[in-house]
CSV table of C-alpha atoms and ligand atoms in Angstrom, one decimal:
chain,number,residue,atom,x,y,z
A,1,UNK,CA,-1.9,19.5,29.8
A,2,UNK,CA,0.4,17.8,32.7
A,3,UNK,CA,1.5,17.8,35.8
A,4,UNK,CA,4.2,20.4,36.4
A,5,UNK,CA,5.0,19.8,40.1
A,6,UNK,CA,3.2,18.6,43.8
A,7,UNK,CA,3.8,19.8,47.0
A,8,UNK,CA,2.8,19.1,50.6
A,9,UNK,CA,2.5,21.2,53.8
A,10,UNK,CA,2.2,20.2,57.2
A,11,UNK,CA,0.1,22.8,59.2
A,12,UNK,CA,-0.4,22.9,62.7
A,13,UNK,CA,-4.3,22.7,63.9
A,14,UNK,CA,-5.0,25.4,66.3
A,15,UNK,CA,-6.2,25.5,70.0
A,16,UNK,CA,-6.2,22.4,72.9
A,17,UNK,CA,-9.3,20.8,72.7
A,18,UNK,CA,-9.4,17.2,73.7
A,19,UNK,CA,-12.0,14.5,73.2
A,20,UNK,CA,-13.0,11.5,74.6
A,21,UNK,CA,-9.3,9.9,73.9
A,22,UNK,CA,-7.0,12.6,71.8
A,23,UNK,CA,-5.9,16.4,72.3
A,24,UNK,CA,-5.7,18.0,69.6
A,25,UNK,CA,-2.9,20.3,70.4
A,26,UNK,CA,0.0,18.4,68.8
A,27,UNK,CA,-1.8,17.6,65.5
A,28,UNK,CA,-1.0,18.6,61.3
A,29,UNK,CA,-3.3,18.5,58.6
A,30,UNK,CA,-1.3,17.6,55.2
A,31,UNK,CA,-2.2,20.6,52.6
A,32,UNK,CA,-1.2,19.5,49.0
A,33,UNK,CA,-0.8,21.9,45.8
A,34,UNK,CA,-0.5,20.3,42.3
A,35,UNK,CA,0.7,22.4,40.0
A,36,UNK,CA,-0.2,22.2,35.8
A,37,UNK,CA,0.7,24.2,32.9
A,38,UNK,CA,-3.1,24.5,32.6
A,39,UNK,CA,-4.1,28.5,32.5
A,40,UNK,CA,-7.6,29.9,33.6
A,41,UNK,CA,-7.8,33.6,34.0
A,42,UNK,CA,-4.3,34.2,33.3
A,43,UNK,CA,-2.9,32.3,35.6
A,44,UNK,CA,-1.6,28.5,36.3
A,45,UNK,CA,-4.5,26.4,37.3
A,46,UNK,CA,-3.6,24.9,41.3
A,47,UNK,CA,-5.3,21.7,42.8
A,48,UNK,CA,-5.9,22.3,46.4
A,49,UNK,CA,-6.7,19.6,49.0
A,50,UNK,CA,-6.2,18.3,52.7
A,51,UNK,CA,-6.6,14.9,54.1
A,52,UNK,CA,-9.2,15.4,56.6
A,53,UNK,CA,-8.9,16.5,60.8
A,54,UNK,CA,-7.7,14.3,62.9
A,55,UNK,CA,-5.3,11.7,61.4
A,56,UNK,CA,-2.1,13.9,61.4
A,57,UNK,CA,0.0,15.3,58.3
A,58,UNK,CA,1.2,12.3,55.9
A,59,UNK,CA,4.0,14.6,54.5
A,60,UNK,CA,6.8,11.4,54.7
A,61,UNK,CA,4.3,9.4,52.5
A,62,UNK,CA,3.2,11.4,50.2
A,63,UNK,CA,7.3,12.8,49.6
A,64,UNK,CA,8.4,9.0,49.9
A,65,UNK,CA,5.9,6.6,47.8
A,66,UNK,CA,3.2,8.7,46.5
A,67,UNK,CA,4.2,11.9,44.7
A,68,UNK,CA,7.4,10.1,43.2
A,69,UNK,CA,4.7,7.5,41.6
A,70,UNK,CA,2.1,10.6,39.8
A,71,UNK,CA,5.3,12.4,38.9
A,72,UNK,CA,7.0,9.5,37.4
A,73,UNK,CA,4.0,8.5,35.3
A,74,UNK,CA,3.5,12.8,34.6
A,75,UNK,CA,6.9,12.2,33.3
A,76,UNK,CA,6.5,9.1,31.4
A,77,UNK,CA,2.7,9.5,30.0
A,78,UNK,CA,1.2,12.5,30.8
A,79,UNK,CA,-1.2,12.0,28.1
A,80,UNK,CA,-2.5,8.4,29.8
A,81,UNK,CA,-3.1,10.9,33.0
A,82,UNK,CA,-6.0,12.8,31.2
A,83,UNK,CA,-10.0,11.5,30.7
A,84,UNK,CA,-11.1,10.3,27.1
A,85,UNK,CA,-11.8,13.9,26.7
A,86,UNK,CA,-8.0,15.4,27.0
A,87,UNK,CA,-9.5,18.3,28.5
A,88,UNK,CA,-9.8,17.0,32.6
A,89,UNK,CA,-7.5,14.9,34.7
A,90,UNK,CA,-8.7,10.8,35.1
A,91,UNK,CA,-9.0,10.5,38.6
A,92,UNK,CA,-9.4,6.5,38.6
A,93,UNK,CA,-6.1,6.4,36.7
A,94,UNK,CA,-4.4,8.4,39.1
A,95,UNK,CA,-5.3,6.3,42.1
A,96,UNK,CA,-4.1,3.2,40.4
A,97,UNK,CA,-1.0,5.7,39.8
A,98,UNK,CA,-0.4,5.9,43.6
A,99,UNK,CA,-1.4,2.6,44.7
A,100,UNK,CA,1.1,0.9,42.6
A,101,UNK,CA,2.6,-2.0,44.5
A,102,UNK,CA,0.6,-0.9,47.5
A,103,UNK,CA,-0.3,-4.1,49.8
A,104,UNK,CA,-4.1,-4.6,50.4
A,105,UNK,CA,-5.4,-4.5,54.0
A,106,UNK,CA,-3.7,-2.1,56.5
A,107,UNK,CA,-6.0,0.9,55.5
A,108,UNK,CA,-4.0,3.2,57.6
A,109,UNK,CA,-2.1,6.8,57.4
A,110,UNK,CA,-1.4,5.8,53.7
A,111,UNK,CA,-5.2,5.8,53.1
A,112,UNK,CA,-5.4,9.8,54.1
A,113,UNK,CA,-2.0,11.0,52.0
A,114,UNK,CA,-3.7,9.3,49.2
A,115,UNK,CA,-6.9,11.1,50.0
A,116,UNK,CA,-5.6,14.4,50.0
A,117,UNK,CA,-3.5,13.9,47.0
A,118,UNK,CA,-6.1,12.6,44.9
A,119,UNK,CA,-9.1,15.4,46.4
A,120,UNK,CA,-6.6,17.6,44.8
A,121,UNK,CA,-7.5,16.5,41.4
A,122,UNK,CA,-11.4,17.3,41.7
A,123,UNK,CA,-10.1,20.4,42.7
A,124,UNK,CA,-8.4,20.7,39.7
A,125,UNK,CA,-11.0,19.2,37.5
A,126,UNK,CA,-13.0,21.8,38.9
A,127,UNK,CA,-11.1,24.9,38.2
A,128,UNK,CA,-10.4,23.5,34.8
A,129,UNK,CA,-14.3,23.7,34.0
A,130,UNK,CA,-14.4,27.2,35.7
A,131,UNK,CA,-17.6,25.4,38.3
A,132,UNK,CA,-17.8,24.4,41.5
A,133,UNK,CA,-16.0,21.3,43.2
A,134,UNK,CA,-19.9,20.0,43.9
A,135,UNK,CA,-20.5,20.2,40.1
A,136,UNK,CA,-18.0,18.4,38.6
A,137,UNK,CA,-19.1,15.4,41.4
A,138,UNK,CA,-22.3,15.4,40.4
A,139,UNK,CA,-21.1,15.5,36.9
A,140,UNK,CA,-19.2,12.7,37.2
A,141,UNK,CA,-21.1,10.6,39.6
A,142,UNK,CA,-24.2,11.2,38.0
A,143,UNK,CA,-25.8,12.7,41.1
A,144,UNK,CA,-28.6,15.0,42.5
A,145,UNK,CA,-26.7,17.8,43.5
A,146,UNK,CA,-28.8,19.5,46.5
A,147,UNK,CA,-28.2,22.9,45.1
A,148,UNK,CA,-30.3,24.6,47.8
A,149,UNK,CA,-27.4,23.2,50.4
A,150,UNK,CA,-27.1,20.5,53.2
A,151,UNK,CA,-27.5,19.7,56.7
A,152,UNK,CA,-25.4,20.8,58.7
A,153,UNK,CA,-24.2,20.5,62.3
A,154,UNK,CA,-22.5,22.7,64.7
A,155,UNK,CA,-19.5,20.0,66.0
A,156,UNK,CA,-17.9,21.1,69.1
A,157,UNK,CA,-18.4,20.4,73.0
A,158,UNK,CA,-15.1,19.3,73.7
A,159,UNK,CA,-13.2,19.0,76.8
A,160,UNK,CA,-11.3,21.8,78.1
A,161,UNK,CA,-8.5,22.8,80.3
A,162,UNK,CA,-10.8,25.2,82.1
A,163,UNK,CA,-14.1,23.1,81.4
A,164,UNK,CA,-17.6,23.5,82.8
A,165,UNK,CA,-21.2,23.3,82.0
A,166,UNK,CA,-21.4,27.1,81.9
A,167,UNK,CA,-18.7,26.8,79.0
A,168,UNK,CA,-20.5,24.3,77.2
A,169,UNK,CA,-23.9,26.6,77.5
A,170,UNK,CA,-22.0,29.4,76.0
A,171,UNK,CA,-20.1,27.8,73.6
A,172,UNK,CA,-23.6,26.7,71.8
A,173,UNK,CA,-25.3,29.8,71.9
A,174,UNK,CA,-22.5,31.4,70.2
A,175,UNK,CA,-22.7,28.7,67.9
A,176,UNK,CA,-26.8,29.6,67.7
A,177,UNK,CA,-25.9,32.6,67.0
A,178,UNK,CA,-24.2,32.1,64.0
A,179,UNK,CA,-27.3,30.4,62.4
A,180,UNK,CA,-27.0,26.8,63.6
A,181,UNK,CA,-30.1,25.1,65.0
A,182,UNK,CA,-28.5,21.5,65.5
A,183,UNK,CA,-25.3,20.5,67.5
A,184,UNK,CA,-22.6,17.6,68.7
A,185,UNK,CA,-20.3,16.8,71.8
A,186,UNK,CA,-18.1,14.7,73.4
A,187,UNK,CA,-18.9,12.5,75.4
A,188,UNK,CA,-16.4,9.8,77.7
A,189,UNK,CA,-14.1,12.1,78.5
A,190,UNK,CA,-15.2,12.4,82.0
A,191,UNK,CA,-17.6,9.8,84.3
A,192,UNK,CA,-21.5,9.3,83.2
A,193,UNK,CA,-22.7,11.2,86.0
A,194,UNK,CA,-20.7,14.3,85.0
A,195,UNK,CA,-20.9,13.8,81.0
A,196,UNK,CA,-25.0,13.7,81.5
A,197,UNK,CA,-25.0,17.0,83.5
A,198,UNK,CA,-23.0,18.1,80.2
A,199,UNK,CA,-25.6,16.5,78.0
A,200,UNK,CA,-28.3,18.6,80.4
A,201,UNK,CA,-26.9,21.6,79.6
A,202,UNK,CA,-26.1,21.0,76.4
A,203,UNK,CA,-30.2,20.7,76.0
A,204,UNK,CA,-30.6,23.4,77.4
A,205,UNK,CA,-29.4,25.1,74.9
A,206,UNK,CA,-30.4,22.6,71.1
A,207,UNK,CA,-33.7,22.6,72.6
A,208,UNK,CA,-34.7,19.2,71.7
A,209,UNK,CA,-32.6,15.7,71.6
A,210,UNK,CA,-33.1,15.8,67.8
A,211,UNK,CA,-30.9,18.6,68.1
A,212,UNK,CA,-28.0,17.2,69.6
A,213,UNK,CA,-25.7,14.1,68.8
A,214,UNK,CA,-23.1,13.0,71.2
A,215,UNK,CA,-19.7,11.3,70.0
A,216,UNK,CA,-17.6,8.6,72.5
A,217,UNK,CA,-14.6,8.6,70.1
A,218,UNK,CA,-14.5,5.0,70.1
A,219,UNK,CA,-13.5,4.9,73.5
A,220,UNK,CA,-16.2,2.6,75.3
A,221,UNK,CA,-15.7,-0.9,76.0
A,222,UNK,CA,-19.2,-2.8,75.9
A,223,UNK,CA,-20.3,-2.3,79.3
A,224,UNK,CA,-20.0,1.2,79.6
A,225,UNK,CA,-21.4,1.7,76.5
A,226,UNK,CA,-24.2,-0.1,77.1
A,227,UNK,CA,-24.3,2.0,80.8
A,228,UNK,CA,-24.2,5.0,78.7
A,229,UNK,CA,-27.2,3.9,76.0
A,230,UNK,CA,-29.8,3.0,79.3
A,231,UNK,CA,-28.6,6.7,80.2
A,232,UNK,CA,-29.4,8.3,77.2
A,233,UNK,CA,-32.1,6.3,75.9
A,234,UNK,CA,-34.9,8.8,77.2
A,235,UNK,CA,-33.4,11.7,75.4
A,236,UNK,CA,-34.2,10.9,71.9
A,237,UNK,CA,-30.9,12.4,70.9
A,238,UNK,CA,-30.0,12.5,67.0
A,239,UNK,CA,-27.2,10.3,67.7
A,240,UNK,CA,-25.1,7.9,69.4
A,241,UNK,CA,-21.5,8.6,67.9
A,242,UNK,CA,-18.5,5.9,67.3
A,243,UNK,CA,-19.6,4.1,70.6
A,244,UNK,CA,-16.7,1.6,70.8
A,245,UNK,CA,-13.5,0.8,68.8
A,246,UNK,CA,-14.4,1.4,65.0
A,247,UNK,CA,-13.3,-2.0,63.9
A,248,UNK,CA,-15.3,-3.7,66.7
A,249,UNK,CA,-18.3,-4.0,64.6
A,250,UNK,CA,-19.8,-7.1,67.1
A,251,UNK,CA,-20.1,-4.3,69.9
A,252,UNK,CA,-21.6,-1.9,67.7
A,253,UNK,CA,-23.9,-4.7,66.8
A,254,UNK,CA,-24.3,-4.9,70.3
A,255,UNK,CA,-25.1,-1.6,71.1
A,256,UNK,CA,-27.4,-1.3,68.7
A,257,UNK,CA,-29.5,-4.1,69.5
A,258,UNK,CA,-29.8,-2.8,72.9
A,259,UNK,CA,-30.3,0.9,72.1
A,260,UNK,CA,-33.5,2.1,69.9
A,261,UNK,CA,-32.0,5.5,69.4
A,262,UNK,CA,-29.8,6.3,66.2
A,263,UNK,CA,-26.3,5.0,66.2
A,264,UNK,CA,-23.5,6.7,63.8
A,265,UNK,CA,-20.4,5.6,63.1
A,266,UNK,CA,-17.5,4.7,59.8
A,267,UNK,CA,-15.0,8.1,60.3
A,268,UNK,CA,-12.2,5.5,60.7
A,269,UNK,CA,-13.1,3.4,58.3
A,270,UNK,CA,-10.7,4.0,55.3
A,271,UNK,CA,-12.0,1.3,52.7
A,272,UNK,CA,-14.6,-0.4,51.0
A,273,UNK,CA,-13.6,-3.7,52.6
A,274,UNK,CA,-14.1,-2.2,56.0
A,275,UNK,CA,-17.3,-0.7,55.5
A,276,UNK,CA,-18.6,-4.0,53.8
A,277,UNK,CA,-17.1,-5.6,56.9
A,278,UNK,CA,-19.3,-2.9,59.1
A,279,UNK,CA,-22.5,-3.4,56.9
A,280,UNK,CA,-22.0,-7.3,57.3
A,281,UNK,CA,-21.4,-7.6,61.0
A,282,UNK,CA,-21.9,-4.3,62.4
A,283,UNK,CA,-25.8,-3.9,63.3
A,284,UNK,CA,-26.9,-0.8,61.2
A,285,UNK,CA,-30.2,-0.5,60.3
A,286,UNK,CA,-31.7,1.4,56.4
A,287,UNK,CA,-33.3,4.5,57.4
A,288,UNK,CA,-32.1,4.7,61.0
A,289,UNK,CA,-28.3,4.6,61.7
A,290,UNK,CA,-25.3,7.1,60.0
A,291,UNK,CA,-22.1,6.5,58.1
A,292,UNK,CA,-19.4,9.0,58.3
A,293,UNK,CA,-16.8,7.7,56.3
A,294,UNK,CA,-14.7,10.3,55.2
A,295,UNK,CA,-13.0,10.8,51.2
A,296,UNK,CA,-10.0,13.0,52.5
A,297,UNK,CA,-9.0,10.0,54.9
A,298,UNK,CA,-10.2,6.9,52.5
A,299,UNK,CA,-8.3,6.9,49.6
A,300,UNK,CA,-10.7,10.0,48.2
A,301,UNK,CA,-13.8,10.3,46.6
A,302,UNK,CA,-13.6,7.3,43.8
A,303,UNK,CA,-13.0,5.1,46.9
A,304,UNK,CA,-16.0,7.4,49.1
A,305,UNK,CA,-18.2,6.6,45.9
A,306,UNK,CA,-17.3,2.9,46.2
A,307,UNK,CA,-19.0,2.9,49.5
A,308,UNK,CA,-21.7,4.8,48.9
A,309,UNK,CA,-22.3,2.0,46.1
A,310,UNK,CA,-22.1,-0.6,48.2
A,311,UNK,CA,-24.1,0.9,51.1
A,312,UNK,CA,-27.1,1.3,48.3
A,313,UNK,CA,-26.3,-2.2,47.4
A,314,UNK,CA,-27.5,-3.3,50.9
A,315,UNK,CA,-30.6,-1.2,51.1
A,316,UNK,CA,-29.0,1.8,52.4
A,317,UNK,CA,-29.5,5.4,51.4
A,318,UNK,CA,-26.8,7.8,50.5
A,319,UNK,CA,-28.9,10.5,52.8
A,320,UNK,CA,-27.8,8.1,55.8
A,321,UNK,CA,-24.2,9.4,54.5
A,322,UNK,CA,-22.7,12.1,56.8
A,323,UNK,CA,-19.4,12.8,56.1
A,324,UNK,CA,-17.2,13.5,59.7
A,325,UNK,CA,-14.9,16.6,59.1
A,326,UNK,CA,-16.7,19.9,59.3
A,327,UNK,CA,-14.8,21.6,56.0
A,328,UNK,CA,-15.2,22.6,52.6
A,329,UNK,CA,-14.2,20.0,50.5
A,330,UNK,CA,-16.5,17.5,52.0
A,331,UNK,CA,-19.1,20.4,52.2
A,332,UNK,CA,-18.9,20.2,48.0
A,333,UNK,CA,-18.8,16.6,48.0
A,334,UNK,CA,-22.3,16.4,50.7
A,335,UNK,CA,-23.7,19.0,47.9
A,336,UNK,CA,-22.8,16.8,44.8
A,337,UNK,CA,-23.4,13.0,46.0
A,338,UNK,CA,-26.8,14.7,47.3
A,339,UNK,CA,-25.7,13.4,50.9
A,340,UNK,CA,-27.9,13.5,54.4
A,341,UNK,CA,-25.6,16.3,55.6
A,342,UNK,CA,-21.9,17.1,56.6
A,343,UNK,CA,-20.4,19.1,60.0
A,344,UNK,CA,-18.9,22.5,60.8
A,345,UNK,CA,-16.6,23.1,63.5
A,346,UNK,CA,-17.2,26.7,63.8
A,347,UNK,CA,-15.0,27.2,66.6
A,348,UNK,CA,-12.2,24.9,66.2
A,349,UNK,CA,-10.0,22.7,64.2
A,350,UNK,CA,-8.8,25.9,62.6
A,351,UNK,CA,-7.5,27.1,60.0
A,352,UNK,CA,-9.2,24.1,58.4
A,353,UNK,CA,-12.4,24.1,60.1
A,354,UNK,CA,-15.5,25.7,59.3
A,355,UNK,CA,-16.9,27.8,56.4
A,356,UNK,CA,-16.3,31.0,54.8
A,357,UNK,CA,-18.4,33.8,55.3
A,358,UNK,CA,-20.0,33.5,52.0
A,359,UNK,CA,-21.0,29.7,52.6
A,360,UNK,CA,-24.3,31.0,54.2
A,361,UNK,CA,-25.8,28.7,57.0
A,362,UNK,CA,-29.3,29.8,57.9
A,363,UNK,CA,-32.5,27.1,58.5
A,364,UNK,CA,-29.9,24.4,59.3
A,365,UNK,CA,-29.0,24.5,56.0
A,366,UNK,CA,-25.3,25.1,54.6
A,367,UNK,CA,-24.3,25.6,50.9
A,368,UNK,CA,-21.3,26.3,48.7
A,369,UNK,CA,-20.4,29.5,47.0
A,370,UNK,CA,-19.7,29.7,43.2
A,371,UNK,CA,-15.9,29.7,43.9
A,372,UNK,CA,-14.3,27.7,41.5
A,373,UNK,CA,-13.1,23.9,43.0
A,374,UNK,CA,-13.3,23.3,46.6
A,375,UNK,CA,-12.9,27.2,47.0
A,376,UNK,CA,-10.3,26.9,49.7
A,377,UNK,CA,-8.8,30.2,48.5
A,378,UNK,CA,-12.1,31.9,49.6
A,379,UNK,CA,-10.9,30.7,53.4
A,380,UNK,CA,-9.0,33.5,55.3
A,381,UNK,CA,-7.3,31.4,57.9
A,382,UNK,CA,-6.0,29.2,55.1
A,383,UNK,CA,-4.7,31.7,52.7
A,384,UNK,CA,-0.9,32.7,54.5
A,385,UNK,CA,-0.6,28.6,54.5
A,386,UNK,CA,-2.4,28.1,50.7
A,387,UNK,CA,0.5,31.4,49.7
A,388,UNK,CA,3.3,29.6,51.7
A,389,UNK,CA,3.2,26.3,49.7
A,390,UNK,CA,2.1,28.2,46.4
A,391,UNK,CA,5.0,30.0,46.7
B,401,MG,MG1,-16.7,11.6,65.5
């Protein structure tokens, strides 16, 4: 079995929704095929991925540093590409693959082409044993799938051309409707009067402060996030999301020391090192506060599994793990690692947000279908891009 070819696709993310700091309306999400001579059903097996929302496309990487690496060494060994049993790609080999003569430190953009590149291989993994992407992670991580589904979130409440409270209200009860019972919005993207009339109607709707986390984009300096925590404090909400800058771990410290509630944070944090760094310095308490690292933008799952090691290593539980990006590849990695939950953005972030129709969410509760890999094929608004690069 090898490697016959890898390509990339920048796609465009769909509407103009802004949060606290970023609109959303100039951004790409890299999609990456690898191709084998591998053949299930009769036809080639694909590996299917995407580095995660909200970090852009990393086409000029991966085309630069990154696919010339695995196809040089698909070239040269594809044999030393393969797991002791021949039958299933070596992920860990194939990250050494592209991080050859890769500095350490810098965990930036090349941390989410990597990602998607190497997702790509679970995928494949995955269609190679005819099972579901969650399988072959549990399989491999030695796991607890939960095979009856995860928590899951409705993300949305973002800021809007044509904003309002009334918007907001509607925009949850649609997203009620659909089956969720738990939700998140922005928050600092407008003063702390107007963001807690949001919050106000946001209730309004979840019910319950339980119901409803609230996400600053790393946008607060101390003070305001402190202004914001006094604000809040009487809510009970379910969170307090990435509060200040993500590599300021002595405010989140900070914050947390001040703030009883639960504080979540780790979406841009694209390596171990960095999430040691948080564990060491940044407040977080066992049982309490959330990480939301992400695989598609962290170097990919053997790198996600790393932290979720390290995390247990410090008293930590894997069900304070909440992936951030609402979309089904990290929906079958929240099912295999038997994680604390993952997100949906049902209304945005298309065509790479949100579930199919099969994926049923009902009780709070998402799960995967049988699909075989991620199931990304199963995704309507993906399939003219998934055809386009396929091609
Ligand atoms: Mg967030």
């Amino acid at each position: 079995m090898r490697i016959t070819d890898i390509r990339e696709l920048s796609v465009q993310l769909q509407g103009n929704v802004a949060n606290a700091l970023v609109n959303f309306s100039e951004h790409t999400i890299s999609l990456v095929a690898v191709f084998t001579d591998a053949v299930r059903h009769g036809k080639p097996v694909i590996g299917l991925a995407f580095d995660s929302i909200g970090r852009y496309a990393q086409g000029g990487i991966l085309r630069e540093r990154i696919i010339p690496r695995v196809m040089a060494a698909a070239r040269s060994d594809p044999a030393g590409l393969l797991d002791a049993t021949g039958l299933a790609f070596d992920v860990p080999k194939l990250l050494q693959v592209m991080l050859k003569n890769e500095k350490p430190g810098g965990h930036g953009d090349r941390a989410a082409a990597i990602g998607a590149l190497e997702l790509a291989f679970w995928d494949i993994n995955a269609k190679l044993a005819d099972e579901p992407a969650w399988q072959t992670v549990a399989r491999h991580f030695c796991t607890d799938a939960k095979t009856d589904g995860v928590h899951v979130y409705a993300a949305g409440g973002y800021y809007y051309p044509d904003d309002s409270t009334q918007r907001l209200r509607d925009e949850f009860r649609a997203y009620q409707d659909m089956g969720f019972d738990a939700f998140k919005m922005k928050i600092g993207g407008a003063s702390l009067a107007e963001d807690m009339a949001r919050i106000e109607a946001a209730l309004d709707v979840a019910g319950q402060g339980r119901r409803l986390a609230v996400d600053a984009n790393g946008r607060f300096d101390l003070k305001t996030a402190l202004a914001y925590a006094k604000a809040m404090e009487p809510l009970d909400l379910r969170w307090y999301e990435e509060i200040g800058d993500p590599l300021d771990y002595d405010l989140n410290r900070r914050v947390v020391e001040a703030y009883s509630g639960t504080v979540a944070t780790g979406e841009n944090l694209f390596s171990v090192p960095d999430v040691n760094n948080l564990l060491l310095f940044g407040g977080m308490r066992p049982g309490r506060d959330v990480f939301q690292m992400d695989p598609g933008l962290s170097y990919g799952l053997i790198e996600y599994g790393r932290m979720l090691s390290l995390m247990e290593s410090r008293g930590f539980s894997r069900t304070d793990a909440h992936p951030h990006g609402g979309h089904l590849i990290n929906l079958h990695i929240a099912v295999g690692l038997g994680l604390g939950g993952c997100e949906a953005y049902p209304g945005v972030f298309q065509p790479f947000g949100g579930y199919p129709a099969g994926c049923a969410v009902g009780g709070g509760l998402v799960r995967p279908t049988a699909a075989p890999g991620f199931g990304l094929e199963e995704k309507p608004e993906l399939a003219p891009f998934i055809r386009q690069l396929t091609a």
